[in-house]
Structures are given as C-alpha cells and as structure tokens.
Coordinates of C-alpha atoms (C1' of nucleotides) in Angstrom, one line a residue:
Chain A
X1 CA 170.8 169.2 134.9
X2 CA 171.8 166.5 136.9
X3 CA 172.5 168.9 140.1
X4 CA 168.2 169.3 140.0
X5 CA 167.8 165.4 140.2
X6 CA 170.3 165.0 143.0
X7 CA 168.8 167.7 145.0
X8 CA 165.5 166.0 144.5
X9 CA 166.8 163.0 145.8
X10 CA 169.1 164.1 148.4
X11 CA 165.9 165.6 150.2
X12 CA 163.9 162.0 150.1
X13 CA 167.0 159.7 150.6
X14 CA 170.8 159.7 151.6
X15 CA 173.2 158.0 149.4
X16 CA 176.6 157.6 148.9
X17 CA 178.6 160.2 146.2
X18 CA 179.5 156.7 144.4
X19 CA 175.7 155.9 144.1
X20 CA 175.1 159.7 142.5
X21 CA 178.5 158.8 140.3
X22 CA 176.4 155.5 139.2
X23 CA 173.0 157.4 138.4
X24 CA 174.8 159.6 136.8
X25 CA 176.4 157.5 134.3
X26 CA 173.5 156.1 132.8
X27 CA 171.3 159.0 133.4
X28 CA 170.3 160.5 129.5
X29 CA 169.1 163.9 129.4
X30 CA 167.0 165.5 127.0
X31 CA 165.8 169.0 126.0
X32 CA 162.6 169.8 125.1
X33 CA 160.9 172.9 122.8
X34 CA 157.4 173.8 123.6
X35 CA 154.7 171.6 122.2
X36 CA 157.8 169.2 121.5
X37 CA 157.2 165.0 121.8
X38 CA 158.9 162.9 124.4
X39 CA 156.7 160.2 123.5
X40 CA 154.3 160.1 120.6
X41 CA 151.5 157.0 120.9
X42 CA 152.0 153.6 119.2
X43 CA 155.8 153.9 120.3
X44 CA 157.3 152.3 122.9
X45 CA 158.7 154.0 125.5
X46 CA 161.0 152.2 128.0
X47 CA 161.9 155.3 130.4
X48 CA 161.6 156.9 133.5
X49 CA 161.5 160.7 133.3
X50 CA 162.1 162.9 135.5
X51 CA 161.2 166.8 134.7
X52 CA 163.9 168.9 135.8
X53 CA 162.9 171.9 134.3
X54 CA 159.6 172.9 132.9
X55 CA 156.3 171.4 132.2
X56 CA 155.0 168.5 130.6
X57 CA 151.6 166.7 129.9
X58 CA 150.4 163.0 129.4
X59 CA 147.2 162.9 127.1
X60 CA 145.4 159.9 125.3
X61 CA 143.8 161.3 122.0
X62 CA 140.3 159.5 121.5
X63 CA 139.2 158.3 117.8
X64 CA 137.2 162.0 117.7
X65 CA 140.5 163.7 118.1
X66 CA 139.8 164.6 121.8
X67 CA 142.6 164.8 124.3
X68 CA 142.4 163.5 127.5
X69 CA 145.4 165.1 129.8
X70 CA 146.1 162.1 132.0
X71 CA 148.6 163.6 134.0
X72 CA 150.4 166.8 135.0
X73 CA 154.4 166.7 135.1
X74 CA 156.1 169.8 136.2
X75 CA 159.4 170.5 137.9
X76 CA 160.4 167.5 139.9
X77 CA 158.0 165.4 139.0
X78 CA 158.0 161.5 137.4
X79 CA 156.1 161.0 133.9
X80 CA 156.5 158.2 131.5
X81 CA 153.9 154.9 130.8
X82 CA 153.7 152.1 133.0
X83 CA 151.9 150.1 130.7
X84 CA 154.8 150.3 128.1
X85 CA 157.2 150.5 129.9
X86 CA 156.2 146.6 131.6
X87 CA 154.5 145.2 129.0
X88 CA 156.9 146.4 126.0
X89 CA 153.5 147.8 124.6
X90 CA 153.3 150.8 122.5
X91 CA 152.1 153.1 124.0
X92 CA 148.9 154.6 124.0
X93 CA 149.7 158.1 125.3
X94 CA 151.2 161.5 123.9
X95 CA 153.6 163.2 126.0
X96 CA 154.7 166.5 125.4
X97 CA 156.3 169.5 126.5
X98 CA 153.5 172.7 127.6
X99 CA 156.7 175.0 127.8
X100 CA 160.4 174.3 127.2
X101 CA 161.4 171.9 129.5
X102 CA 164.8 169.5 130.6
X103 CA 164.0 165.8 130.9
X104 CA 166.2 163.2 132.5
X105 CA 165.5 159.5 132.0
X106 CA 166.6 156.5 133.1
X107 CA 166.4 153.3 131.2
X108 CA 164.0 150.2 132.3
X109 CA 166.5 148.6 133.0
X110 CA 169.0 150.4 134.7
X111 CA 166.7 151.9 136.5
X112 CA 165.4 148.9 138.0
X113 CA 169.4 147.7 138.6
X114 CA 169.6 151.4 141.0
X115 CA 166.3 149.9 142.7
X116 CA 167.9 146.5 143.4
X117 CA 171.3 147.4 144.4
X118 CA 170.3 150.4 146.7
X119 CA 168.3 149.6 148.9
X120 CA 166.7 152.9 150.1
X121 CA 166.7 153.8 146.5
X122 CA 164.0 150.8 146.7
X123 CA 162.4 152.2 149.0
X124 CA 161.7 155.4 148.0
X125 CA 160.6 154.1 144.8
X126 CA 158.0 152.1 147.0
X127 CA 157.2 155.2 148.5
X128 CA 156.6 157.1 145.4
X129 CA 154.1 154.3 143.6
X130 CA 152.2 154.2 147.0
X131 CA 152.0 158.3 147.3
X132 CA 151.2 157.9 143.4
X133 CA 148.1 155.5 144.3
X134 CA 146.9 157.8 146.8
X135 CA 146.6 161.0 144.2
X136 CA 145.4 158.8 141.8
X137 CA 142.5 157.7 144.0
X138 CA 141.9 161.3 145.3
X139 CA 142.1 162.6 141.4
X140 CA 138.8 159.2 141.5
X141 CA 137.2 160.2 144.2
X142 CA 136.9 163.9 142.4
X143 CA 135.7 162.5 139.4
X144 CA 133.1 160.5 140.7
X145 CA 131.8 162.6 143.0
X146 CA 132.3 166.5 142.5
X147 CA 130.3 169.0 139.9
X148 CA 132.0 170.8 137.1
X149 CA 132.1 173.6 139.8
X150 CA 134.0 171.7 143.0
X151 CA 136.4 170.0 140.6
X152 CA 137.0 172.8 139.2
X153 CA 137.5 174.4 143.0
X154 CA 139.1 171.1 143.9
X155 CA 141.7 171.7 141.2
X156 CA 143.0 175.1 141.9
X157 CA 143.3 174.2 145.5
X158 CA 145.2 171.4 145.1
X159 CA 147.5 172.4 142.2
X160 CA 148.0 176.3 142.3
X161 CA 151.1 176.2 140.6
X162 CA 149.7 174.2 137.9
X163 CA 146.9 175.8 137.1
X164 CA 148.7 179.3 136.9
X165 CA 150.1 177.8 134.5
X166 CA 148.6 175.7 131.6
X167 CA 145.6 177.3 129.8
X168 CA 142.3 176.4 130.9
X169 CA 141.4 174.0 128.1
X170 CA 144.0 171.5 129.6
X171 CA 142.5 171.8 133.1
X172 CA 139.4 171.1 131.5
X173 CA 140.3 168.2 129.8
X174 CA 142.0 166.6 132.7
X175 CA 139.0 167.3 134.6
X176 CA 136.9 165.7 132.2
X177 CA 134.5 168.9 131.6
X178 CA 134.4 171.2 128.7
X179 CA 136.1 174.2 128.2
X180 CA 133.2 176.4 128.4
X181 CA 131.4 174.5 131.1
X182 CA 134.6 175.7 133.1
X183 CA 134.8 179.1 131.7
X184 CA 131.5 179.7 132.9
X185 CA 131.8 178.0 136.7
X186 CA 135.4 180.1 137.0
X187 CA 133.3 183.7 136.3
X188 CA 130.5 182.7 138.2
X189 CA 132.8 181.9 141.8
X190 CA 134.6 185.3 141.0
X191 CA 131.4 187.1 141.2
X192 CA 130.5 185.4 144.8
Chain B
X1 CA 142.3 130.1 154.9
X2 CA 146.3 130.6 154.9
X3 CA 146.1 127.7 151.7
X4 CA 144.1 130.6 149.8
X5 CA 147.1 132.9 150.2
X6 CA 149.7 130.7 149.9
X7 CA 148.6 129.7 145.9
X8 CA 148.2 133.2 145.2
X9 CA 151.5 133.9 146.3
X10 CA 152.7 130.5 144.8
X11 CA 151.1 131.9 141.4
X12 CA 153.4 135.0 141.5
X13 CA 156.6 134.3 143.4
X14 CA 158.6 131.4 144.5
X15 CA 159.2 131.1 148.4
X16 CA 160.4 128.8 150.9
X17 CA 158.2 126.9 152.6
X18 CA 159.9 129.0 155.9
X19 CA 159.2 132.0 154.5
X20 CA 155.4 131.0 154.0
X21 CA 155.5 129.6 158.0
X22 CA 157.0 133.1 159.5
X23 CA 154.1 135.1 157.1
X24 CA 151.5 132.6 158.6
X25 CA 152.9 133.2 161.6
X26 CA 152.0 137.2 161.5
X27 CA 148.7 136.8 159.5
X28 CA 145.6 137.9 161.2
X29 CA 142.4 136.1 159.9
X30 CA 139.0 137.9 159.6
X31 CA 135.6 136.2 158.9
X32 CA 133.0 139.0 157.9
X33 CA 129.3 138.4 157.4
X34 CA 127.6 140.6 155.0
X35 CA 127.6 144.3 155.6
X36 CA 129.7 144.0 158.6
X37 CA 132.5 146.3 158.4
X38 CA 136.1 146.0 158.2
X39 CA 137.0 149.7 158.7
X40 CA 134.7 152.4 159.4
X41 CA 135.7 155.7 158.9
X42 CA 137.3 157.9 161.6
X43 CA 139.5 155.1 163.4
X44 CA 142.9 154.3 161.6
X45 CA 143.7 151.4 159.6
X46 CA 147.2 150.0 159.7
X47 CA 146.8 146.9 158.1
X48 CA 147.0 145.2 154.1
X49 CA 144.3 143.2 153.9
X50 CA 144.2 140.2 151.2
X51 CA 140.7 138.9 150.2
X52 CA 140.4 134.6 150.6
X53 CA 136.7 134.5 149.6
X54 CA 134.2 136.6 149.5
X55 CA 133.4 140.8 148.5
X56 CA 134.2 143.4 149.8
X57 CA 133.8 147.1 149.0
X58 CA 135.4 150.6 149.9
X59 CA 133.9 153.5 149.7
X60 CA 133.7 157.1 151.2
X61 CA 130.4 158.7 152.6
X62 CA 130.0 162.4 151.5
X63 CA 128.1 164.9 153.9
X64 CA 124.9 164.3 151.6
X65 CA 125.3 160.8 152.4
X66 CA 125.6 159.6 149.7
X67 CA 128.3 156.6 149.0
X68 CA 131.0 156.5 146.6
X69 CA 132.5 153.3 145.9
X70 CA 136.4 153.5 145.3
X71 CA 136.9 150.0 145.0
X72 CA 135.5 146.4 145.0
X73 CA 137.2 143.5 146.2
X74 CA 136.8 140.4 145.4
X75 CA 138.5 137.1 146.3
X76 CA 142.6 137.5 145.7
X77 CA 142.4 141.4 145.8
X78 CA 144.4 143.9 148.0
X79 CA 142.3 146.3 150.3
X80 CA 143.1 148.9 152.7
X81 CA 143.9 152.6 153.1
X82 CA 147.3 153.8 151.9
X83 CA 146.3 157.1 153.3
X84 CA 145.5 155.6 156.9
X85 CA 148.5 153.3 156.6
X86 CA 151.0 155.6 155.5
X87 CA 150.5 158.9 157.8
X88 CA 148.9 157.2 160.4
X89 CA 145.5 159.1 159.9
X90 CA 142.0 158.2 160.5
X91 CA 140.4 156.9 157.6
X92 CA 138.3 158.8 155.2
X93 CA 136.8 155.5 153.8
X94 CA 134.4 152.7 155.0
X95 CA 135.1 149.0 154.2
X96 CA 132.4 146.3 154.4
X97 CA 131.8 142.9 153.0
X98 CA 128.8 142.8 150.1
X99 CA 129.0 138.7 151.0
X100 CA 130.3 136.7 153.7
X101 CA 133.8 137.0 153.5
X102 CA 137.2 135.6 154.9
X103 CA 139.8 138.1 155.1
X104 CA 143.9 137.8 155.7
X105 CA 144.7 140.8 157.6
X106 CA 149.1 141.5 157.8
X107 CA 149.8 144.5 160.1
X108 CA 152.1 147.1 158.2
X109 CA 154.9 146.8 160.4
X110 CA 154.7 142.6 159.8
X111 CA 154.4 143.3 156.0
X112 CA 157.3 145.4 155.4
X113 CA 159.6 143.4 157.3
X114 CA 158.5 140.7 155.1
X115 CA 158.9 142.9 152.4
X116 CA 162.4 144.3 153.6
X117 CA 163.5 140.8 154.2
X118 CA 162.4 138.5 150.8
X119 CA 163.5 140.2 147.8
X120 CA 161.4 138.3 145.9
X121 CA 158.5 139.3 147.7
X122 CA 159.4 143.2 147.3
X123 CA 159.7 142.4 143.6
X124 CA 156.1 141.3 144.0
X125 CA 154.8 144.2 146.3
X126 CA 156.3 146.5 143.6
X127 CA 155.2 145.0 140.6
X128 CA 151.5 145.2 142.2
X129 CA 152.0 148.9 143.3
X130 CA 152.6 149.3 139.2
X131 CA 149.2 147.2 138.6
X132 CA 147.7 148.9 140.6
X133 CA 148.9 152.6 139.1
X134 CA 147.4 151.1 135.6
X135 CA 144.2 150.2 136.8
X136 CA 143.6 153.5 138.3
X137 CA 144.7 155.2 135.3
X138 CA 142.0 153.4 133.1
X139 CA 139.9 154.1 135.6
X140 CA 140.0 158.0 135.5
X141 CA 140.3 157.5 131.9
X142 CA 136.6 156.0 131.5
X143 CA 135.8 158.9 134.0
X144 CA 136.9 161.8 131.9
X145 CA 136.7 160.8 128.4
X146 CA 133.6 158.6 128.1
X147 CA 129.5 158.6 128.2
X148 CA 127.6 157.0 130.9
X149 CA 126.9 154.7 128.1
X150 CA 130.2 153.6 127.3
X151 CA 131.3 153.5 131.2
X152 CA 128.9 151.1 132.1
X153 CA 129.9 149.2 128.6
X154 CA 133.5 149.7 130.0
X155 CA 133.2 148.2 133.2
X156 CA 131.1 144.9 132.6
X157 CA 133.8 144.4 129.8
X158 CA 136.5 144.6 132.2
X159 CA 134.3 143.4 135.1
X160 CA 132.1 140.6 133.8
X161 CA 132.3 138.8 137.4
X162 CA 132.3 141.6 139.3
X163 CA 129.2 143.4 137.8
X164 CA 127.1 140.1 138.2
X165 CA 128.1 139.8 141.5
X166 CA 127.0 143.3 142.8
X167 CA 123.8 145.2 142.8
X168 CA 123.4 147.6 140.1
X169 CA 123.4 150.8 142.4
X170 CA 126.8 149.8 143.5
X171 CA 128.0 149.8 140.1
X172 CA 126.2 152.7 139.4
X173 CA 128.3 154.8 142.6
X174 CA 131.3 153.3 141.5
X175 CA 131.0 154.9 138.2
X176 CA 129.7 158.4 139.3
X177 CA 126.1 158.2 137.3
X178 CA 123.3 157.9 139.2
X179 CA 121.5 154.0 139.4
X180 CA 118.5 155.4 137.1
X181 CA 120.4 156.9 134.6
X182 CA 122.4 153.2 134.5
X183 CA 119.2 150.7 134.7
X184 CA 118.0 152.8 131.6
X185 CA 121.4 152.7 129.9
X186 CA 121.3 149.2 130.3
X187 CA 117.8 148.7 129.1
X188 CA 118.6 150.6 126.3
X189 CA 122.1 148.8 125.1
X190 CA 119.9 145.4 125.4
X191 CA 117.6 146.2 123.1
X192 CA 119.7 146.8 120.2
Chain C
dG1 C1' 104.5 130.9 152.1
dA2 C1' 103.9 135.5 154.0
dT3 C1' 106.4 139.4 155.2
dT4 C1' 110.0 142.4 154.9
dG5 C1' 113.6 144.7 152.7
dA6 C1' 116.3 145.4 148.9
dT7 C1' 116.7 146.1 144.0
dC8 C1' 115.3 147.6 139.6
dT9 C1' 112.5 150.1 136.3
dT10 C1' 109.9 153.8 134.5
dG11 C1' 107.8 158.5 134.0
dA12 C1' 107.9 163.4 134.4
dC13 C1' 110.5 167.0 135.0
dA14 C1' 114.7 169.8 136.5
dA15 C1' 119.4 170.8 136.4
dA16 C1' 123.9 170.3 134.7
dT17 C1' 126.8 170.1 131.0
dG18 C1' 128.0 169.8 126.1
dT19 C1' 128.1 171.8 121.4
dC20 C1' 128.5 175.2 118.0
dA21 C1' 129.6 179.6 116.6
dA22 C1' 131.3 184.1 116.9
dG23 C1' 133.9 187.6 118.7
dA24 C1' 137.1 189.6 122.3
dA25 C1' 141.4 189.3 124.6
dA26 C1' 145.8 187.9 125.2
dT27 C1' 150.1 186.0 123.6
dT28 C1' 153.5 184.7 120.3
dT29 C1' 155.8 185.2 116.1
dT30 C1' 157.4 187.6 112.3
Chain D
dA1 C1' 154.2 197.2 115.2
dA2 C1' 151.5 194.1 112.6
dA3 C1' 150.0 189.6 111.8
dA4 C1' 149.0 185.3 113.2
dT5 C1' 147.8 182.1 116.6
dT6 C1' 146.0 180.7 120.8
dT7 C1' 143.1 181.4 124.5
dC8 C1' 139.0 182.8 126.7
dT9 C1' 134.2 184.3 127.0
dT10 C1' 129.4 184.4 125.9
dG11 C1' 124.9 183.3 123.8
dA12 C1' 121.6 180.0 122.1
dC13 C1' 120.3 175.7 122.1
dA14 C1' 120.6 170.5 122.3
dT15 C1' 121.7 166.6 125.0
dT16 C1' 122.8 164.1 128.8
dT17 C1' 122.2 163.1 133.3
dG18 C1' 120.1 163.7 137.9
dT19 C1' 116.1 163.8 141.1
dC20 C1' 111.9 162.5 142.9
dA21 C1' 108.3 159.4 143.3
dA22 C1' 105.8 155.2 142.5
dG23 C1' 105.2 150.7 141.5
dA24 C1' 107.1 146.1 140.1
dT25 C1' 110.3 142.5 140.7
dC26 C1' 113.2 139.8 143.2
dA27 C1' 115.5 137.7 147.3
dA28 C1' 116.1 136.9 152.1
dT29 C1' 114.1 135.8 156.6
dC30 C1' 111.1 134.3 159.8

DNA sequence: GATTGATCTTGACAAATGTCAAGAAATTTT
DNA sequence: AAAATTTCTTGACATTTGTCAAGATCAATC
C-alpha cells in the first residue's frame, strides 16, 4: 500500500530512499469496507489521510439529518479535519468510505516532524494547502454564482471520474441542490 | 505603515529585529482611495498583499456583469490571487478598496525567500494556509446547507464588523442571494 | 444646503428550486 | 433467482428566491 503513496510523491518531489524508509515507519494503514467510518463526528481525529485505494467522503450531518458532502477523496487524494486536527476539537464531520477503500495516515505529529526535517517535503505541503485554496474558492465561486443546471454542468466537467462514480444524491448534496432538482436539470441537458 | 505589519507579525511570530529590516526592505507600500483598484482582471498579479488599514474587496465579474464577491478584506487580512501567483496567469478577479486604504504589497519571489529563509515565518505562512482552508470550508458550508435566512444570520454572527462596514448589496453578492431578497430577510429577522 | 449618486426598501410577479410521494430501474445481498 | 436495498425519475404542489421597477432614505460632493 505504501508503493501507491511513494509513487504519488515521487511524481511531486525527489527524496532520498532513507526519507521513504522514515515515512514509512510511522506511516499506519487502514482498510476500509463500504459505507465503513474513518472518522465519526464528536471524535477527534489527529490524522492525515491519504486514499490509496478507493473512495471516500467528508459530510457534516445538520440537526434535520441532512448531509452535507464537504469533500470528495478518491485515489490519491488528502482527506482528514483541519479544524481537529489543530485545535484538538472533535470533530464535526463524518468520513466514510463510498466503496472499499485503503487509507494511509500519518500522525499530527509526525507528520509535521517529515515537514520540518525535509525541506521539499515542506514545500510541497505548501503547495498542496495553496492548490487546496484555489479549489476551494473555485468550488465558492460555483456556489455563489451558478444555477442548479451550470453547477451541475460545472461538476461533471470538472470531476468526470467522480461523478461516474458516486450516485447522484451525493453530487447533489455537495452541490447544495436537491436530488430531484438535479435529476430533472440532468434529463433536461440530455434532451438538448 | 511597516509598524502596522510588524505588530501583526509580532502577534504571531517572534523575529529579529534584522529579519523585520530585510522584509521592510522588500515591502512595496500602496495607498488606495476608494474604488481604485488594486488588480483588475486580465493583467497578472504576482504579489501577497497584507491590508494596514482600510477595505478592500475581491471579486470576479461574470459576462452578465454582474459581481461576485470572493472575499473582503479588512485591516490585517491577506489578499491576492493564488491562481495569478502560482501559474503566472492573468487574473480572473478584480480587487478594489471599499475605503481608503494602505496596503503592504511583497512580491512572490521576495516572500518566499523570506519564507524559505525564517523557519518561523514558514511555520506562520503555513499555519495561515490551514486558516485559511477552514474559513473557506465554513464558507461553502453556509452555501450548501443553509437558507438565505440563516446565511445572512451566519455571516453578521461571524462578521459583526465587517457587515457594518459594507453596503448591504455587497453582502448580499458575497453570499449568492440577491440584495432584495437580503434587505427583506433582514427586515423580517428584526421584527421578531 | 442643493445636487448628485448610492443605498435600501417594498410591491407585484416570474422563475427556480424544494418537498412529498409513488413507482420504476438498477444494484447488492442472500 | 429471489428478495432486499438503493438509486433514480416523475408529478403535483409549496416555498423560496430572483427580477424589475419605483420611490424613499441616506451620504458624499460641490
């Protein structure tokens, strides 16, 4: 499992075999079933996770029982909470797996010893949060701006791995639209 | 101006007193009235720039014309374009002052020497990139999960200075409703 | 202090989106 | 293969929000 992560990095940054050795050592691993917690809210979660295999989601379930899908995390992407994580809060997020999935993580703390001891480690971990911002703000500009029908658009242009692959009730609620409303906007561009 | 800075630095982060001379020595100082701009879209933006005093605002023009705000910033906030910065791009996004403002501009090539060269200060610059990450996460959450009710509740909650400082319309694009549906939302929540 | 421009409110109506419910289709589990 | 579960679609209707227009209020400028 640990071969995925390397290749991930080995394609953003070079380092030494010693510096794999070291992530290696403290890196935990974790298997996941389908619809299986890695974090469940009011817990605290003190990781860094990094999917290696399969899918995962990052929802905030409202006082009606809504979810809101915060984030996406397939294959060789980062999940976890930064507000736990820095604060020591628990957290107010689910995460789950949406298929069977292989999780590595990496402590607070040791992960933040691999930041300050290699430098380009550092720096691609600058890189990420900045590259993070900017989908963030794109995901913002979307959601203030777009109809049902454009995010919707939006969506399937810019993730067409994703959303081949999680039902469309999830791409609904992390568009913030209703199921039907999207239902309806996704027949109504096939017919154009 | 520099003084500004220098506490809010001071507040975070312990330097030397040559550290704070050789970032002095690479700052760029702006004064803006109102509405003059910072960074109009189209030309390419390579610069942090740190609010001293004053407001400014970023925001993207769609082919309607209509403006979407992306951010506000007030004194001691970060602006800028981590798209424009990054890849070098022209900007998608306008930036202009909502009151006469004094601005600290450090070019990107100034700021991550700086950053490459004080530990400390990358601490800082990464700790903010993780700020930042949570404050856009609540941000989309208000945008998918709540009423235009509860957003505008939301935001003069977290906002109490900012939303008495800026024109209702402004808040309004910022949130995605339109300045009508706000004014009678506000209306509305007084009377109760 | 008169004028101008910006901001805010309100009404009437239109359009977009949500809700509820039911059934069809697809997928997973047994 | 049958049963169970999940997903998707559709209709009817309610609710929310947007749009346009007009006037009122407020603030800035000369």
């Amino acid at each position: 499992m640990f071969d995925i992560f390397r290749k991930y990095l080995e394609d953003k940054i070079t380092l030494t075999d010693m510096d794999y050795e070291f992530i290696e050592s403290v890196a935990l691993f974790k298997k996941l079933r389908k619809r299986q917690y890695l974090l469940q809210a009011g817990s605290v979660f003190r990781f860094h996770a990094f999917v290696c295999k399969g899918f995962l989601r990052n929802y905030y379930v409202d006082e009606k029982g809504q979810e809101h899908i915060m984030q996406f995390a397939p294959e060789n992407y980062w999940t976890g909470d930064f507000g736990s994580m820095n604060y020591g809060l628990p957290s107010k997020y689910d995460i789950d797996a949406v298929e069977d999935s292989e999780i590595l993580l990496l402590q607070k703390e040791d992960f933040e010893m691999i930041r300050k001891t290699i430098p380009s480690f550092n720096d691609f971990v600058n890189e990420t949060l900045k590259k993070n911002a900017l989908v963030l703000q794109e995901r913002i500009y979307a959601n203030i701006s777009l109809t049902a029908k454009e995010k919707y658009g939006d969506f399937i242009a810019k993730y067409p791995t994703i959303s081949n692959r999680v039902p469309l009730h999830m791409i609904a609620s992390y568009l913030g639209v209703s199921a039907e409303t999207l239902s309806r906007v996704r027949t109504q561009s096939a017919k154009k």
